[in-house]
XYZ file of C-alpha atoms in Angstrom:
397
model
C 61.701 46.456 26.569
C 64.857 48.576 26.499
C 64.579 50.367 23.161
C 65.018 54.105 23.385
C 65.501 55.137 19.733
C 62.788 54.182 17.260
C 63.711 53.286 13.663
C 61.539 52.562 10.644
C 61.807 49.480 8.453
C 63.145 51.711 5.679
C 65.966 52.862 7.954
C 66.766 49.309 9.040
C 66.895 48.209 5.418
C 69.252 51.029 4.416
C 71.555 50.478 7.366
C 71.721 46.698 6.861
C 72.478 47.168 3.166
C 75.614 49.109 4.113
C 76.780 45.976 5.966
C 75.935 43.774 2.981
C 72.889 42.244 4.660
C 69.416 41.958 3.136
C 66.875 43.160 5.727
C 63.499 41.497 6.267
C 62.407 42.304 9.840
C 63.640 43.883 13.104
C 62.638 42.346 16.449
C 63.248 44.405 19.630
C 65.423 42.789 22.343
C 64.143 43.363 25.885
C 67.384 42.860 27.838
C 69.810 45.672 28.529
C 69.476 49.125 30.035
C 71.848 51.306 28.027
C 71.469 50.546 24.315
C 68.733 49.918 21.778
C 68.946 46.390 20.364
C 67.101 44.375 17.734
C 67.385 40.928 16.194
C 67.575 41.180 12.410
C 65.869 38.637 10.174
C 67.283 38.520 6.665
C 65.591 37.530 3.438
C 67.303 34.131 3.760
C 66.105 33.377 7.303
C 63.269 30.871 7.623
C 60.859 29.796 10.364
C 61.317 32.988 12.394
C 65.096 32.633 12.676
C 67.340 35.687 12.895
C 70.970 35.982 11.830
C 72.193 39.270 13.302
C 71.954 41.665 16.231
C 71.564 45.344 15.375
C 72.693 47.717 18.144
C 72.309 51.479 18.392
C 74.587 52.705 21.172
C 72.737 55.370 23.112
C 75.668 56.693 25.147
C 79.045 55.528 23.823
C 80.595 57.684 21.054
C 81.349 55.972 17.718
C 85.137 56.119 18.331
C 84.692 53.920 21.414
C 82.706 51.387 19.425
C 85.434 51.227 16.763
C 87.884 50.286 19.534
C 85.463 47.637 20.712
C 85.524 46.083 17.236
C 89.324 45.722 17.412
C 89.008 44.073 20.841
C 86.444 41.581 19.584
C 88.618 40.696 16.602
C 91.516 40.065 18.992
C 89.381 37.651 21.017
C 87.798 35.966 18.003
C 88.944 32.358 17.729
C 89.907 32.086 21.405
C 86.546 32.891 22.948
C 82.982 32.721 21.594
C 82.447 36.368 20.618
C 80.567 38.069 17.785
C 82.831 40.469 15.907
C 81.024 43.395 14.196
C 80.595 43.266 10.431
C 82.648 45.681 8.356
C 80.933 48.283 6.217
C 80.931 47.414 2.524
C 80.913 51.083 1.455
C 83.791 52.219 3.681
C 85.913 54.957 2.135
C 89.375 54.569 3.657
C 90.636 57.850 2.208
C 87.869 59.770 3.965
C 88.148 57.886 7.243
C 88.985 59.574 10.502
C 91.563 58.224 12.943
C 89.927 55.046 14.227
C 91.256 51.972 15.968
C 91.212 50.084 12.650
C 92.561 52.122 9.737
C 91.639 49.780 6.876
C 88.069 48.947 7.883
C 85.138 50.555 9.614
C 82.550 48.693 11.639
C 80.328 51.577 12.682
C 77.541 53.616 11.094
C 77.188 57.131 12.466
C 73.549 58.084 12.997
C 72.611 61.341 14.739
C 75.886 61.268 16.668
C 75.368 57.658 17.756
C 77.015 54.427 16.668
C 75.344 51.468 14.973
C 76.846 47.987 14.584
C 75.647 44.709 13.132
C 77.034 41.449 14.541
C 76.269 37.787 13.829
C 73.946 36.048 16.268
C 75.579 33.567 18.585
C 73.884 30.288 19.431
C 72.612 29.575 22.910
C 70.475 31.212 25.560
C 70.863 33.194 28.760
C 70.945 30.988 31.869
C 68.145 31.458 34.369
C 70.396 29.969 37.029
C 74.054 29.008 37.177
C 75.821 25.856 38.304
C 79.248 25.343 39.838
C 80.447 23.930 36.514
C 79.253 27.041 34.680
C 80.999 29.262 37.225
C 84.213 27.319 36.674
C 83.883 27.715 32.889
C 83.202 31.456 33.022
C 86.172 31.851 35.365
C 88.438 30.206 32.792
C 86.913 32.351 30.034
C 87.509 35.587 31.945
C 91.141 34.652 32.580
C 91.567 33.901 28.866
C 90.101 37.305 28.075
C 92.530 39.028 30.445
C 95.516 37.157 29.017
C 94.551 37.596 25.351
C 93.918 41.335 25.518
C 97.398 41.953 26.909
C 98.517 41.882 23.258
C 96.744 45.214 22.637
C 99.253 47.826 23.773
C 99.183 50.419 25.097
C 95.969 49.161 26.660
C 94.785 52.696 27.505
C 94.322 53.357 23.775
C 91.793 50.537 23.480
C 89.835 50.804 26.711
C 87.244 53.491 27.338
C 87.641 55.764 30.392
C 86.242 54.437 33.636
C 82.968 56.051 34.664
C 83.289 58.676 37.442
C 81.417 56.646 40.056
C 82.696 58.874 42.839
C 80.566 61.700 41.408
C 77.481 59.462 41.372
C 78.305 58.359 44.933
C 78.515 61.960 46.172
C 75.196 62.818 44.529
C 73.282 59.768 45.693
C 74.619 59.691 49.265
C 72.888 63.010 49.926
C 69.525 61.255 49.624
C 70.356 57.951 51.351
C 69.355 56.906 54.857
C 72.278 57.168 57.267
C 72.944 53.421 57.465
C 73.090 53.072 53.673
C 75.406 56.049 53.297
C 77.685 54.648 56.010
C 77.791 51.253 54.312
C 78.767 52.809 51.006
C 81.364 55.083 52.567
C 82.923 52.294 54.670
C 83.322 50.062 51.633
C 84.741 52.894 49.546
C 87.305 53.778 52.231
C 88.360 50.142 52.646
C 88.835 49.885 48.878
C 90.983 53.044 48.897
C 93.181 51.498 51.603
C 94.030 48.480 49.418
C 97.533 48.296 47.862
C 96.021 49.223 44.493
C 99.367 49.933 42.830
C 100.436 46.335 43.517
C 97.382 44.798 41.835
C 97.819 43.689 38.183
C 95.618 45.490 35.693
C 94.769 45.512 32.008
C 91.792 45.497 29.670
C 88.735 44.127 31.518
C 85.158 43.361 30.461
C 83.575 44.864 33.632
C 80.030 43.668 32.869
C 80.276 39.890 32.627
C 76.866 39.117 34.094
C 75.034 35.905 33.270
C 72.687 37.814 30.947
C 75.757 38.870 28.951
C 76.611 35.222 28.268
C 75.045 32.503 26.124
C 75.083 28.778 26.812
C 74.057 25.550 25.166
C 72.047 24.477 28.187
C 71.471 20.837 28.997
C 68.173 19.604 30.368
C 69.942 17.755 33.173
C 71.942 20.213 35.289
C 73.119 17.416 37.565
C 75.550 16.279 34.861
C 78.669 18.397 35.272
C 80.007 19.918 32.080
C 76.830 19.498 30.038
C 76.244 23.289 29.837
C 78.571 24.718 27.180
C 79.541 28.398 26.921
C 78.645 29.648 23.422
C 78.759 33.428 23.657
C 80.213 36.424 25.492
C 78.330 39.665 24.901
C 78.415 43.436 25.498
C 81.980 44.702 25.267
C 81.012 48.371 25.490
C 82.457 48.799 28.998
C 85.921 47.361 28.311
C 88.354 49.530 30.265
C 91.742 49.348 31.935
C 91.029 48.160 35.470
C 92.416 45.827 38.096
C 91.798 42.242 37.044
C 90.507 41.409 40.527
C 87.737 44.003 40.081
C 86.619 42.269 36.880
C 86.740 38.973 38.771
C 84.615 40.423 41.579
C 82.008 41.830 39.191
C 81.608 38.468 37.465
C 81.534 36.486 40.704
C 78.859 38.762 42.140
C 76.364 37.851 39.440
C 77.326 34.284 38.563
C 77.538 33.177 42.200
C 74.376 34.929 43.417
C 70.791 33.744 43.168
C 68.546 36.777 42.758
C 65.039 36.251 44.076
C 62.149 37.892 42.246
C 59.339 39.912 43.818
C 57.345 36.771 44.639
C 60.359 35.449 46.576
C 60.867 38.617 48.571
C 63.764 39.579 46.271
C 66.210 37.579 48.355
C 69.932 37.744 47.602
C 71.717 34.424 48.156
C 75.470 34.309 47.554
C 76.987 30.839 47.049
C 80.598 30.592 48.224
C 80.947 27.128 46.665
C 80.235 28.646 43.274
C 82.849 31.305 43.983
C 85.399 28.614 44.775
C 84.573 26.906 41.463
C 84.922 30.208 39.597
C 88.352 30.872 41.128
C 89.471 27.335 40.311
C 88.511 27.906 36.682
C 90.172 31.291 36.568
C 93.438 30.069 38.044
C 93.551 27.205 35.539
C 94.404 29.931 32.995
C 95.958 32.718 35.086
C 97.273 32.525 38.648
C 96.170 35.155 41.148
C 98.814 36.999 43.113
C 98.794 37.029 46.910
C 97.770 40.702 46.863
C 94.834 39.906 44.557
C 93.601 37.130 46.842
C 93.799 39.413 49.867
C 91.993 42.229 48.028
C 89.151 40.066 46.694
C 86.762 40.312 49.718
C 86.833 44.130 49.610
C 86.630 44.099 45.800
C 83.464 41.994 45.976
C 81.870 44.630 48.202
C 83.127 47.522 46.052
C 81.888 45.832 42.856
C 78.409 45.510 44.388
C 78.536 49.206 45.333
C 79.430 50.161 41.741
C 76.405 48.325 40.358
C 74.232 49.711 43.146
C 75.283 53.177 41.963
C 74.854 52.206 38.304
C 71.213 51.322 38.850
C 70.598 54.482 40.870
C 72.242 56.419 38.045
C 69.933 54.848 35.472
C 66.939 55.943 37.552
C 68.394 59.455 37.807
C 69.111 59.558 34.064
C 65.616 58.366 33.135
C 64.069 60.950 35.463
C 66.139 63.894 34.243
C 65.659 62.930 30.583
C 61.939 62.341 31.030
C 62.178 58.743 29.839
C 59.111 56.879 31.071
C 56.778 54.127 29.954
C 56.639 50.360 29.652
C 59.665 50.295 27.312
C 62.013 51.454 30.105
C 63.571 48.642 32.165
C 65.245 49.477 35.486
C 66.905 46.823 37.615
C 66.330 47.056 41.362
C 69.297 48.843 43.013
C 68.356 47.395 46.431
C 69.529 43.937 45.321
C 73.081 45.203 44.856
C 72.840 47.110 48.128
C 72.001 43.866 49.946
C 74.860 42.060 48.231
C 77.250 44.866 49.226
C 76.078 44.533 52.830
C 76.649 40.764 52.741
C 80.198 41.127 51.454
C 80.962 43.945 53.897
C 79.843 41.801 56.823
C 82.334 39.171 55.677
C 85.098 41.796 55.372
C 84.380 43.035 58.882
C 84.700 39.486 60.211
C 88.049 39.121 58.477
C 89.261 42.476 59.767
C 87.951 42.087 63.337
C 90.434 40.474 65.731
C 89.445 38.779 68.999
C 91.406 37.020 71.739
C 90.180 33.569 72.730
C 90.853 32.032 76.149
C 91.202 28.245 75.882
C 91.411 25.535 78.550
C 94.058 23.020 77.517
C 92.909 20.496 80.156
C 89.506 20.329 78.507
C 90.596 19.818 74.880
C 91.003 23.540 74.225
C 87.474 24.346 75.280
C 86.682 28.043 74.822
C 86.465 29.806 78.190
C 85.891 33.297 76.832
C 86.246 35.623 73.840
C 87.615 39.159 74.363
C 88.028 42.221 72.183
C 91.531 43.068 73.441
C 94.516 41.231 74.888
C 94.372 42.951 78.298
C 90.855 41.648 78.982
C 91.933 38.128 78.037
C 95.016 38.307 80.269
C 92.981 39.588 83.221
C 90.513 36.716 82.832
C 93.349 34.181 82.664
C 95.154 35.640 85.697
C 91.987 35.688 87.777
C 91.845 31.887 87.586
C 95.324 31.489 89.063
C 98.864 30.653 87.986
C 98.297 26.885 88.118
C 95.666 26.924 85.371
C 96.262 25.554 81.881
C 94.623 28.485 80.129
C 96.144 29.890 76.955
C 95.291 32.895 74.797
C 95.022 32.676 71.016
C 94.433 35.460 68.507
C 91.745 34.869 65.862
C 89.598 36.758 63.378
C 85.843 36.466 63.653
C 85.585 34.578 60.368
C 87.999 31.929 61.721
C 85.767 31.379 64.750
C 82.628 31.091 62.637
């Protein structure tokens, strides 16, 4: 389980009291790789139920978490989010400059932040459907639109992580083909018209395990699975919306095989189409965003490939070991990056196709440049009905 800081029942009780909650029991939560999380049972909970989630943020400073509370309050009522409880003993006159001047939502403990939020109903999906992908697409667009009200957005988002530094460190130890893959994707991303792409506050970690659903027993009935919760807003930053879209698509539209299945990575383009349909029902994508999406999908996979390598590096350097440390396999994101990059290369690679018009445009040959195609056509003779058409490899496939 991913719990790095240990707390006693006496500490839990004292912390919960500051939020006006009567503590009975803390239950560790096994998901997550960055924070320590527990379900909190109160004195009023019965039959093993729990009413709140207690989070101790291992890395983010308390000021960032205060900003997160403002963001969640902005979304509350439009999306299923859990806004942090306010402290009942908050002294406004002694407060520092936080995102919310009349309330505080954070306990400071040994330089770390603690929050308590209500539990949301539902469960994490083990697999996604096209209908769920369409719903999460609409939810992400709503998030992007709603958070535009928080201006200037840079004051609410946390700084983006310096992934280029992690890339430079990790590429030194990679096999040549992996390093080339990462570098090629990074260079292609840098060549995008980034200044033309709309940006704003983005979630940047909308994986399926950061969502909750009221799951139906019959997945064949479209619309039966209802979105009941969006979780983990610690990474909210100012970024291009299409990057947030790519991050979410990569997880929701991919089936991740476990060790017994050879850890296969299967990306479903039909699910992606459903996601984009849902997204554009709330916010239309620009032409530049649509053109950038294939490269963004590859870059997003690279970022999470680096994230998982960084977690391994961090655990090693900090000496964090044992059964309570969960590390997701970075190779899965590497394989997804390779899949997306292969698609990008097909889109970017141009070929010249020689067609015979007398035989219903039957393909006579495919050539890498126009001169080769013209030479092949001319060798047949001037009386032939051969024509040359320009295509990308993805169009041919």
